[in-house]
Amino acid sequence: MDDDRRHFLRAAAAALAASPWLGANAQTGVDTPHPHDMSQMPASWTGKEQIGMVMYPGMTALDFVGPQYMFASLLGATVHHVAADMKPVKCDTQISLLPTATFSQVPENLDILFVPGGGAGTITAMQDASLLRFVAEHGRRAKWVTSVCTGSLVLGAAGLLTGYRATSHWVTTPLLAEVGAIADKSRVVRDRNRITGAGVSAGLDLGLTLVGILRDTLYAETVQLLAEYAPQPPYNAGTPRTAPPEAKAMLDDMFKEFNPMARAAIRKSPGGGAS
Amino acid sequence: MDDDRRHFLRAAAAALAASPWLGANAQTGVDTPHPHDMSQMPASWTGKEQIGMVMYPGMTALDFVGPQYMFASLLGATVHHVAADMKPVKCDTQISLLPTATFSQVPENLDILFVPGGGAGTITAMQDASLLRFVAEHGRRAKWVTSVCTGSLVLGAAGLLTGYRATSHWVTTPLLAEVGAIADKSRVVRDRNRITGAGVSAGLDLGLTLVGILRDTLYAETVQLLAEYAPQPPYNAGTPRTAPPEAKAMLDDMFKEFNPMARAAIRKSPGGGAS
């Protein structure tokens, strides 16, 4: 590396070290690394993005926290965890997350609107008029409209996926046609400014994809290395194609009431044709 | 599939559908799937595990929520989110999670003790006498002692890794020798009842590994399929070996104050030789 390149890297590293990951987050008085000078940071590496991540009861915490890790790595961005009110949001795995803002407190023009998925809680969200209104209004203006897992059904119920290619959890991709979307079974699907991810764990891939879009490849690669995101699943059953038929049969049976109920919720929603 | 097998799968699916993922989590009065009969469930698929997941300020939320998704899939298990007190725990990416129990409220004999990692917050945790006492006491009795990322440094500071092979975030694996552990750069390292994971995202691999150990392969494969855990990182920079040298140089620089401070914290800890 030449001296200029080295200088750039040191400045960027200093800025990253000043981010909440390390320096700014000490909670007690004991020794921790202290913030660095950010003044030498290349301008293109710091943004001013306003990111709105929607929360609702029964959402899947991992759908939310995977992308949140990646969005929080965007220097200069503000990440809002947005819910109907400020009460803790209990997720489907029984962990509770705290909102940082209510629907009415979020900036009007978001750079990213993000909606996580879930099970029964997502069907409830698809029937929640004020949540759908928030998603529809901010989705019309947001630079990027994004989701993970069954979050795409919420985008669809809000009328945001009509005519767009999109994905969802593999169980629910057949429902995408009900909201006028074109189902695509890819891991992360980008069609114009809509970016949707497959089930649950796809949130890491979606989030890192957005980091690359909003910054650059080297920035995203650095975030990937920080997350040590070189996955090695101990089994090879992550898709219906590779899973044993028994596993697929079990989940098909487990979800046999889910899709009809989700379909009914869609049909009563703006995105399903109701007004 | 023969009829017996089919019957088994239907019973298992019914039990899974009754779990918090779907039925038990409806938060409002609208239509959601309702719980199923669990009585036909094969006994080997339901456990009574008590799982203690340690929380501390500045931990990395994704370190925690990845394994939490997997542990919550264990039918019959109780997952405790354990902190010094019941206040929300603010993570390094600025998201707050709620504990469900304090250190004094957790069952004496845990099946799994789990410690997540983080940045500056982890150095603080390594100097927190009451947290180290909780980890040391429960770790001596727990069936499985586990961590993700720099959580292994907390296990080590508590004196639980002496003579064990273990891993950590790639930045901090050189520190494992300071707590008497044998550093191993694998994604998930199992040595007797110690199971440690590499950085951040390795929590998904660690959690799924434990599901396979506590139940069986088909159960773990079903959980993997439910999580659609077939990762497709958009870049190939998840390890120092595959990342561009610039990304590695940037993080080495970012962490250049971290390792000396973590080393100093270890030396003052029980696991580092202090008494």
Coordinates of C-alpha atoms in Angstrom, one line a residue:
Chain A
M1 CA 0.0 0.0 0.0
D2 CA 1.2 3.5 -0.7
D3 CA 1.3 6.2 1.9
D4 CA -1.9 7.9 0.8
R5 CA -3.8 4.6 1.0
R6 CA -2.4 3.9 4.4
H7 CA -3.4 7.4 5.6
F8 CA -6.9 6.8 4.4
L9 CA -7.2 3.5 6.1
R10 CA -5.9 4.8 9.4
A11 CA -8.4 7.7 9.3
A12 CA -11.3 5.3 8.4
A13 CA -10.2 2.9 11.2
A14 CA -10.1 5.8 13.7
A15 CA -13.6 6.8 12.7
L16 CA -14.9 3.2 13.0
A17 CA -13.2 2.9 16.4
A18 CA -15.1 6.1 17.5
S19 CA -18.4 4.4 16.5
P20 CA -20.7 2.8 19.1
W21 CA -19.1 -0.6 18.4
L22 CA -16.1 0.4 20.5
G23 CA -15.3 3.7 22.0
A24 CA -18.6 5.4 22.5
N25 CA -20.3 2.6 24.3
A26 CA -18.5 2.3 27.6
Q27 CA -21.2 2.0 30.3
T28 CA -19.0 2.2 33.4
G29 CA -15.9 4.0 34.6
V30 CA -13.4 1.2 33.9
D31 CA -10.8 1.3 31.2
T32 CA -12.2 1.1 27.7
P33 CA -10.9 2.3 24.4
H34 CA -11.5 6.0 23.9
P35 CA -12.9 7.8 20.8
H36 CA -10.6 8.8 18.0
D37 CA -10.4 11.9 15.8
M38 CA -12.9 11.6 13.0
S39 CA -11.8 14.7 11.1
Q40 CA -9.5 12.9 8.6
M41 CA -12.3 10.5 7.6
P42 CA -13.1 10.4 3.8
A43 CA -16.4 12.1 3.3
S44 CA -17.9 9.3 1.2
W45 CA -17.7 6.9 4.2
T46 CA -20.0 8.9 6.4
G47 CA -23.7 9.3 5.5
K48 CA -26.7 11.0 7.0
E49 CA -29.2 8.2 6.4
Q50 CA -32.4 8.0 8.4
I51 CA -33.3 4.4 8.7
G52 CA -36.7 3.3 10.1
M53 CA -37.0 -0.3 11.3
V54 CA -40.5 -1.3 12.1
M55 CA -41.2 -3.4 15.2
Y56 CA -44.4 -5.2 16.1
P57 CA -45.4 -7.8 18.7
G58 CA -44.6 -11.4 17.6
M59 CA -42.0 -10.3 15.1
T60 CA -38.9 -12.6 14.9
A61 CA -36.0 -11.0 16.8
L62 CA -33.4 -12.4 14.4
D63 CA -35.2 -10.9 11.4
F64 CA -34.7 -7.5 13.1
V65 CA -31.3 -7.8 14.7
G66 CA -29.4 -9.3 11.7
P67 CA -30.1 -6.2 9.5
Q68 CA -29.8 -3.9 12.6
Y69 CA -26.2 -5.0 13.0
M70 CA -25.4 -4.1 9.4
F71 CA -27.4 -0.8 9.4
A72 CA -25.7 0.3 12.7
S73 CA -22.3 -0.1 10.9
L74 CA -23.2 2.8 8.6
L75 CA -21.2 5.7 10.0
G76 CA -23.3 8.8 10.4
A77 CA -26.6 7.0 9.9
T78 CA -29.5 7.2 12.4
V79 CA -31.3 3.9 13.0
H80 CA -34.8 4.3 14.4
H81 CA -36.5 1.2 16.0
V82 CA -40.1 2.2 15.4
A83 CA -43.2 0.9 17.0
A84 CA -46.8 2.0 17.7
D85 CA -45.7 3.0 21.2
M86 CA -42.6 2.9 23.4
K87 CA -43.5 -0.3 25.2
P88 CA -41.1 -3.2 24.9
V89 CA -41.9 -5.4 21.9
K90 CA -42.1 -9.1 22.7
C91 CA -40.9 -11.2 19.8
D92 CA -42.0 -14.7 18.8
T93 CA -39.0 -16.3 20.6
Q94 CA -40.0 -14.5 23.8
I95 CA -37.2 -11.9 23.8
S96 CA -38.3 -8.3 24.2
L97 CA -36.7 -5.3 22.3
L98 CA -37.2 -1.6 23.1
P99 CA -38.4 0.8 20.5
T100 CA -36.5 4.2 20.1
A101 CA -39.4 6.0 18.4
T102 CA -43.1 5.8 17.8
F103 CA -44.6 5.9 14.3
S104 CA -45.3 9.7 14.6
Q105 CA -41.7 10.5 15.7
V106 CA -39.9 9.2 12.6
P107 CA -38.6 11.6 10.0
E108 CA -40.9 11.9 7.0
N109 CA -38.3 11.0 4.4
L110 CA -36.5 7.8 5.3
D111 CA -33.6 6.4 3.4
I112 CA -34.4 2.9 4.4
L113 CA -37.8 1.5 5.5
F114 CA -37.4 -2.0 6.9
V115 CA -40.1 -4.5 8.0
P116 CA -39.2 -7.8 9.7
G117 CA -41.3 -11.0 9.6
G118 CA -42.7 -13.4 12.1
G119 CA -45.4 -15.9 12.5
A120 CA -48.8 -15.2 14.1
G121 CA -47.7 -11.7 15.0
T122 CA -47.2 -10.9 11.3
I123 CA -50.7 -11.9 10.5
T124 CA -51.8 -9.5 13.2
A125 CA -49.6 -6.8 11.8
M126 CA -51.2 -7.3 8.3
Q127 CA -54.5 -6.4 9.9
D128 CA -53.3 -3.4 11.9
A129 CA -54.5 -0.3 10.0
S130 CA -52.2 2.2 11.7
L131 CA -49.1 0.0 11.1
L132 CA -50.1 -0.5 7.5
R133 CA -50.7 3.3 7.1
F134 CA -47.2 4.0 8.5
V135 CA -45.6 1.5 6.2
A136 CA -47.6 2.7 3.1
E137 CA -46.9 6.4 3.7
H138 CA -43.2 6.1 4.5
G139 CA -42.8 3.4 1.9
R140 CA -44.0 5.8 -0.9
R141 CA -41.3 8.3 0.1
A142 CA -38.4 6.1 1.3
K143 CA -35.3 5.7 -0.9
W144 CA -35.2 1.9 -0.2
V145 CA -38.2 -0.2 0.9
T146 CA -37.0 -3.4 2.4
S147 CA -38.1 -6.5 4.3
V148 CA -37.0 -9.9 5.6
C149 CA -39.0 -13.1 5.7
T150 CA -42.8 -12.6 6.0
G151 CA -42.1 -8.9 6.3
S152 CA -42.7 -8.8 2.6
L153 CA -46.3 -9.8 3.2
V154 CA -46.7 -6.6 5.4
L155 CA -45.1 -4.5 2.6
G156 CA -47.5 -6.2 0.2
A157 CA -50.6 -5.7 2.5
A158 CA -49.6 -2.0 2.5
G159 CA -49.7 -2.0 -1.3
L160 CA -46.0 -1.5 -1.8
L161 CA -45.2 -4.6 -3.9
T162 CA -47.6 -4.4 -6.8
G163 CA -45.7 -5.1 -9.9
Y164 CA -42.4 -5.7 -8.1
R165 CA -40.3 -8.9 -8.0
A166 CA -40.0 -9.9 -4.3
T167 CA -39.2 -12.8 -2.0
S168 CA -40.4 -14.0 1.4
H169 CA -39.9 -17.0 3.7
W170 CA -40.1 -20.1 1.4
V171 CA -43.4 -21.1 3.1
T172 CA -45.0 -17.8 2.1
T173 CA -43.6 -17.1 -1.4
P174 CA -46.8 -18.5 -2.9
L175 CA -48.7 -15.6 -1.2
L176 CA -46.8 -12.9 -2.9
A177 CA -49.0 -13.1 -6.0
E178 CA -51.9 -12.1 -3.8
V179 CA -50.4 -8.7 -3.3
G180 CA -49.6 -8.3 -7.0
A181 CA -45.9 -9.1 -6.6
I182 CA -43.9 -11.5 -8.8
A183 CA -42.4 -14.2 -6.5
D184 CA -38.7 -14.8 -6.8
K185 CA -37.0 -17.4 -4.8
S186 CA -33.6 -15.7 -4.6
R187 CA -32.0 -15.0 -1.2
V188 CA -32.1 -11.3 -1.7
V189 CA -34.3 -9.8 -4.4
R190 CA -33.8 -6.2 -5.7
D191 CA -36.3 -4.7 -8.1
R192 CA -35.9 -0.9 -8.5
N193 CA -35.9 0.4 -4.9
R194 CA -37.6 -2.7 -3.3
I195 CA -35.1 -5.1 -1.7
T196 CA -36.6 -8.1 0.0
G197 CA -34.9 -11.0 1.8
A198 CA -35.9 -14.7 2.2
G199 CA -36.6 -16.3 5.6
V200 CA -35.2 -15.1 9.0
S201 CA -31.4 -15.5 8.6
A202 CA -31.5 -13.8 5.1
G203 CA -31.5 -10.6 7.1
L204 CA -27.7 -10.7 7.4
D205 CA -27.4 -11.0 3.6
L206 CA -30.0 -8.2 3.0
G207 CA -28.3 -5.9 5.5
L208 CA -24.8 -6.4 4.1
T209 CA -26.2 -5.9 0.6
L210 CA -27.6 -2.5 1.7
V211 CA -24.3 -1.5 3.3
G212 CA -22.6 -2.1 -0.1
I213 CA -25.2 0.0 -1.9
L214 CA -25.0 2.9 0.6
R215 CA -21.2 2.9 1.0
D216 CA -18.9 0.8 -1.2
T217 CA -17.6 -2.7 -1.6
L218 CA -14.6 -2.2 0.7
Y219 CA -16.8 -0.7 3.4
A220 CA -19.2 -3.7 3.2
E221 CA -16.3 -6.2 3.2
T222 CA -14.9 -4.6 6.3
V223 CA -18.3 -4.9 8.0
Q224 CA -18.5 -8.5 6.9
L225 CA -15.0 -9.2 8.4
L226 CA -16.0 -7.4 11.6
A227 CA -19.0 -9.7 11.8
E228 CA -16.8 -12.7 10.9
Y229 CA -19.6 -13.5 8.5
A230 CA -18.2 -16.7 6.9
P231 CA -21.1 -18.9 7.8
Q232 CA -20.7 -22.7 8.3
P233 CA -24.1 -24.2 9.0
P234 CA -23.6 -27.6 10.7
Y235 CA -26.3 -29.1 8.5
N236 CA -27.3 -28.6 4.9
A237 CA -31.1 -28.2 5.4
G238 CA -31.6 -24.4 4.9
T239 CA -33.8 -24.7 1.8
P240 CA -36.7 -27.0 0.9
R241 CA -34.4 -28.3 -1.9
T242 CA -31.6 -29.5 0.4
A243 CA -33.6 -30.4 3.6
P244 CA -34.7 -33.9 4.3
P245 CA -38.3 -34.5 3.1
E246 CA -39.4 -35.2 6.7
A247 CA -38.2 -31.7 7.8
K248 CA -40.1 -30.1 4.9
A249 CA -43.2 -32.2 5.6
M250 CA -43.2 -31.2 9.3
L251 CA -43.0 -27.5 8.5
D252 CA -45.6 -27.8 5.8
D253 CA -47.9 -29.3 8.4
M254 CA -47.0 -26.7 11.0
F255 CA -47.9 -23.9 8.6
K256 CA -51.0 -25.5 7.1
E257 CA -53.2 -23.0 9.0
F258 CA -50.8 -20.1 8.6
N259 CA -51.0 -19.5 4.8
P260 CA -54.9 -19.5 4.6
M261 CA -55.0 -17.1 7.5
A262 CA -52.3 -14.9 6.0
R263 CA -54.2 -15.0 2.6
A264 CA -57.4 -13.9 4.4
A265 CA -55.6 -11.0 6.0
I266 CA -54.1 -10.0 2.7
R267 CA -57.5 -10.0 1.0
K268 CA -58.8 -7.6 3.6
S269 CA -55.8 -5.3 3.2
P270 CA -55.2 -2.3 0.8
G271 CA -52.5 -4.4 -1.0
G272 CA -54.9 -7.3 -1.5
G273 CA -57.5 -5.1 -3.2
A274 CA -59.5 -3.8 -0.2
S275 CA -59.7 0.0 0.1
Chain B
M1 CA -43.0 -42.4 4.2
D2 CA -44.9 -45.1 6.1
D3 CA -48.0 -44.4 8.2
D4 CA -46.1 -44.5 11.6
R5 CA -43.5 -42.0 10.3
R6 CA -46.3 -39.8 9.0
H7 CA -48.1 -39.9 12.3
F8 CA -44.9 -39.0 14.1
L9 CA -44.3 -36.0 11.9
R10 CA -47.8 -34.7 12.2
A11 CA -47.6 -34.9 16.0
A12 CA -44.2 -33.1 16.0
A13 CA -45.5 -30.5 13.6
A14 CA -48.5 -30.0 15.9
A15 CA -46.2 -29.5 18.9
L16 CA -44.0 -27.0 17.0
A17 CA -47.1 -25.1 15.9
A18 CA -48.1 -24.8 19.5
S19 CA -44.7 -23.3 20.4
P20 CA -44.2 -19.5 20.7
W21 CA -43.2 -19.2 17.1
L22 CA -46.8 -19.5 15.9
G23 CA -49.8 -20.2 18.1
A24 CA -48.9 -19.1 21.6
N25 CA -47.8 -15.6 20.6
A26 CA -50.9 -13.8 19.4
Q27 CA -50.9 -10.4 21.0
T28 CA -54.3 -9.1 19.9
G29 CA -57.7 -10.4 19.3
V30 CA -57.5 -10.9 15.6
D31 CA -57.4 -14.2 13.8
T32 CA -54.2 -16.1 14.3
P33 CA -53.4 -19.8 14.2
H34 CA -54.4 -21.5 17.5
P35 CA -52.4 -24.0 19.6
H36 CA -52.5 -27.7 18.8
D37 CA -52.6 -30.8 20.9
M38 CA -49.1 -31.7 22.1
S39 CA -50.1 -35.0 23.7
Q40 CA -49.0 -37.2 20.7
M41 CA -45.5 -35.7 20.6
P42 CA -42.6 -38.1 20.8
A43 CA -41.1 -37.8 24.2
S44 CA -37.5 -37.4 22.9
W45 CA -38.4 -34.2 21.2
T46 CA -39.4 -32.3 24.3
G47 CA -36.8 -31.4 27.0
K48 CA -36.7 -29.6 30.3
E49 CA -33.5 -27.7 29.7
Q50 CA -32.8 -24.6 31.7
I51 CA -30.7 -22.2 29.6
G52 CA -29.0 -19.1 31.0
M53 CA -28.0 -16.5 28.5
V54 CA -25.9 -13.8 30.1
M55 CA -26.5 -10.1 29.1
Y56 CA -24.3 -7.1 29.9
P57 CA -24.2 -3.5 28.6
G58 CA -22.3 -3.1 25.4
M59 CA -22.7 -6.8 24.3
T60 CA -23.4 -7.3 20.6
A61 CA -27.1 -8.0 20.1
L62 CA -26.5 -10.3 17.2
D63 CA -24.2 -12.4 19.3
F64 CA -27.1 -13.0 21.6
V65 CA -30.1 -13.2 19.3
G66 CA -28.6 -15.7 16.8
P67 CA -28.3 -18.4 19.5
Q68 CA -31.5 -17.3 21.2
Y69 CA -33.4 -18.1 18.0
M70 CA -32.0 -21.6 18.1
F71 CA -32.3 -22.2 21.8
A72 CA -36.0 -21.0 21.7
S73 CA -36.7 -23.7 19.2
L74 CA -36.0 -26.4 21.9
L75 CA -39.5 -27.5 22.8
G76 CA -39.9 -27.7 26.6
A77 CA -36.7 -25.7 27.3
T78 CA -36.8 -22.5 29.4
V79 CA -34.5 -19.7 28.1
H80 CA -33.5 -17.2 30.7
H81 CA -32.1 -13.8 29.6
V82 CA -30.0 -13.0 32.6
A83 CA -28.5 -9.7 33.7
A84 CA -27.3 -8.0 36.9
D85 CA -30.7 -6.4 37.2
M86 CA -33.9 -6.1 35.2
K87 CA -33.1 -2.8 33.5
P88 CA -32.9 -2.9 29.7
V89 CA -29.5 -3.8 28.4
K90 CA -28.2 -1.4 25.8
C91 CA -26.1 -3.2 23.2
D92 CA -23.1 -1.9 21.2
T93 CA -25.3 -1.3 18.1
Q94 CA -27.6 0.8 20.4
I95 CA -30.5 -1.6 20.5
S96 CA -31.8 -2.5 24.0
L97 CA -32.9 -6.0 25.1
L98 CA -34.9 -6.8 28.2
P99 CA -33.6 -9.4 30.8
T100 CA -36.1 -12.0 32.1
A101 CA -34.1 -12.8 35.3
T102 CA -31.4 -11.5 37.5
F103 CA -28.2 -13.4 38.4
S104 CA -29.8 -14.5 41.7
Q105 CA -33.0 -15.7 40.0
V106 CA -31.5 -18.3 37.7
P107 CA -31.8 -22.1 38.5
E108 CA -28.6 -23.4 40.1
N109 CA -28.0 -26.1 37.6
L110 CA -28.1 -24.9 34.1
D111 CA -28.1 -27.1 31.0
I112 CA -26.5 -24.3 28.9
L113 CA -24.6 -21.3 30.1
F114 CA -24.1 -18.9 27.3
V115 CA -22.0 -15.7 27.1
P116 CA -22.1 -13.3 24.1
G117 CA -19.3 -11.0 23.1
G118 CA -19.0 -7.3 22.3
G119 CA -16.4 -4.5 22.1
A120 CA -15.7 -2.1 25.0
G121 CA -18.6 -3.6 26.9
T122 CA -16.9 -6.9 27.0
I123 CA -13.7 -5.4 28.5
T124 CA -16.0 -3.9 31.2
A125 CA -17.7 -7.3 31.8
M126 CA -14.3 -8.9 32.2
Q127 CA -13.6 -6.6 35.1
D128 CA -17.1 -7.0 36.7
A129 CA -16.6 -9.2 39.8
S130 CA -20.2 -10.1 40.3
L131 CA -20.7 -11.1 36.6
L132 CA -17.5 -13.2 36.7
R133 CA -18.7 -14.8 39.9
F134 CA -22.0 -15.7 38.3
V135 CA -20.3 -17.1 35.2
A136 CA -17.7 -19.1 37.2
E137 CA -20.2 -20.6 39.7
H138 CA -22.8 -21.6 37.0
G139 CA -20.1 -22.6 34.6
R140 CA -18.7 -25.2 37.1
R141 CA -22.1 -26.9 37.2
A142 CA -23.6 -26.3 33.7
K143 CA -23.8 -29.2 31.3
W144 CA -22.7 -27.0 28.5
V145 CA -20.5 -23.9 28.8
T146 CA -20.8 -21.8 25.7
S147 CA -19.9 -18.4 24.1
V148 CA -19.8 -16.5 20.9
C149 CA -17.2 -14.0 19.8
T150 CA -15.3 -12.2 22.6
G151 CA -17.7 -14.0 25.1
S152 CA -14.9 -16.6 25.3
L153 CA -12.7 -14.0 26.9
V154 CA -15.4 -13.6 29.7
L155 CA -15.5 -17.4 30.1
G156 CA -11.7 -17.3 30.3
A157 CA -11.6 -14.4 32.7
A158 CA -13.9 -16.4 34.9
G159 CA -11.4 -19.3 34.8
L160 CA -13.5 -21.7 32.8
L161 CA -11.2 -22.2 29.8
T162 CA -8.0 -23.4 31.4
G163 CA -6.7 -26.4 29.4
Y164 CA -9.6 -26.2 26.9
R165 CA -9.5 -25.7 23.2
A166 CA -11.6 -22.6 22.4
T167 CA -12.2 -19.9 19.8
S168 CA -13.1 -16.2 19.8
H169 CA -13.5 -13.4 17.3
W170 CA -10.5 -13.6 14.9
V171 CA -9.1 -10.4 16.4
T172 CA -9.0 -11.8 19.9
T173 CA -8.0 -15.5 19.4
P174 CA -4.4 -14.5 20.3
L175 CA -5.7 -13.5 23.8
L176 CA -7.0 -17.0 24.5
A177 CA -3.5 -18.2 25.6
E178 CA -3.7 -15.6 28.4
V179 CA -6.5 -17.5 30.1
G180 CA -4.8 -20.9 29.6
A181 CA -6.9 -21.9 26.6
I182 CA -5.6 -23.5 23.4
A183 CA -6.7 -21.2 20.5
D184 CA -8.5 -23.0 17.7
K185 CA -9.6 -21.0 14.6
S186 CA -12.5 -23.2 13.7
R187 CA -16.0 -21.7 13.4
V188 CA -17.4 -23.7 16.3
V189 CA -15.0 -25.4 18.7
R190 CA -16.1 -28.2 21.1
D191 CA -13.8 -29.5 23.7
R192 CA -15.5 -31.8 26.3
N193 CA -18.5 -29.6 27.5
R194 CA -17.1 -26.2 26.3
I195 CA -18.5 -25.0 23.0
T196 CA -17.2 -21.7 21.7
G197 CA -18.1 -19.9 18.5
A198 CA -16.1 -17.4 16.4
G199 CA -17.1 -13.8 15.8
V200 CA -20.7 -12.4 16.0
S201 CA -22.5 -14.3 13.2
A202 CA -21.0 -17.6 14.4
G203 CA -23.8 -17.6 17.0
L204 CA -26.2 -19.1 14.4
D205 CA -23.8 -22.0 13.8
L206 CA -23.1 -22.5 17.5
G207 CA -26.8 -22.4 18.4
L208 CA -27.8 -24.9 15.7
T209 CA -24.9 -27.2 16.7
L210 CA -26.4 -27.2 20.2
V211 CA -29.9 -28.0 18.9
G212 CA -28.5 -31.0 17.2
I213 CA -26.7 -32.1 20.4
L214 CA -29.7 -31.7 22.6
R215 CA -32.3 -33.2 20.2
D216 CA -31.3 -35.0 17.1
T217 CA -30.2 -34.3 13.5
L218 CA -33.7 -34.2 12.0
Y219 CA -34.9 -31.7 14.7
A220 CA -31.9 -29.4 14.0
E221 CA -32.4 -29.7 10.2
T222 CA -36.1 -28.7 10.7
V223 CA -35.0 -25.6 12.7
Q224 CA -32.5 -24.8 10.0
L225 CA -35.2 -25.0 7.4
L226 CA -37.5 -22.8 9.5
A227 CA -34.8 -20.2 9.8
E228 CA -34.1 -20.6 6.0
Y229 CA -30.5 -20.8 7.1
A230 CA -28.8 -21.2 3.7
P231 CA -26.6 -18.1 3.9
Q232 CA -25.4 -16.3 0.8
P233 CA -23.1 -13.5 1.9
P234 CA -22.9 -10.9 -0.9
Y235 CA -19.1 -10.6 -0.5
N236 CA -16.4 -13.1 0.4
A237 CA -14.7 -11.2 3.2
G238 CA -15.8 -13.0 6.3
T239 CA -12.4 -14.2 7.4
P240 CA -8.9 -12.5 7.5
R241 CA -7.9 -15.1 4.8
T242 CA -10.5 -14.1 2.3
A243 CA -11.0 -10.4 3.1
P244 CA -9.1 -7.8 1.1
P245 CA -5.9 -6.7 3.0
E246 CA -7.3 -3.2 3.3
A247 CA -10.3 -4.4 5.2
K248 CA -8.1 -6.4 7.6
A249 CA -5.6 -3.5 8.0
M250 CA -8.5 -1.2 8.9
L251 CA -9.8 -3.5 11.6
D252 CA -6.3 -4.3 12.9
D253 CA -6.0 -0.5 13.3
M254 CA -9.4 -0.2 14.8
F255 CA -8.7 -2.8 17.4
K256 CA -5.1 -1.8 18.2
E257 CA -6.1 -0.4 21.6
F258 CA -8.6 -3.2 22.2
N259 CA -6.3 -6.2 22.7
P260 CA -3.9 -4.5 25.1
M261 CA -6.8 -3.4 27.2
A262 CA -8.5 -6.8 27.1
R263 CA -5.1 -8.4 28.0
A264 CA -4.8 -6.0 31.0
A265 CA -8.3 -7.0 32.1
I266 CA -7.5 -10.7 31.8
R267 CA -4.4 -10.3 33.9
K268 CA -6.4 -8.8 36.7
S269 CA -9.1 -11.6 36.5
P270 CA -9.3 -15.0 38.2
G271 CA -8.7 -16.7 34.8
G272 CA -5.6 -14.7 34.2
G273 CA -4.0 -15.7 37.4
A274 CA -5.3 -13.1 39.9
S275 CA -7.1 -14.5 42.8

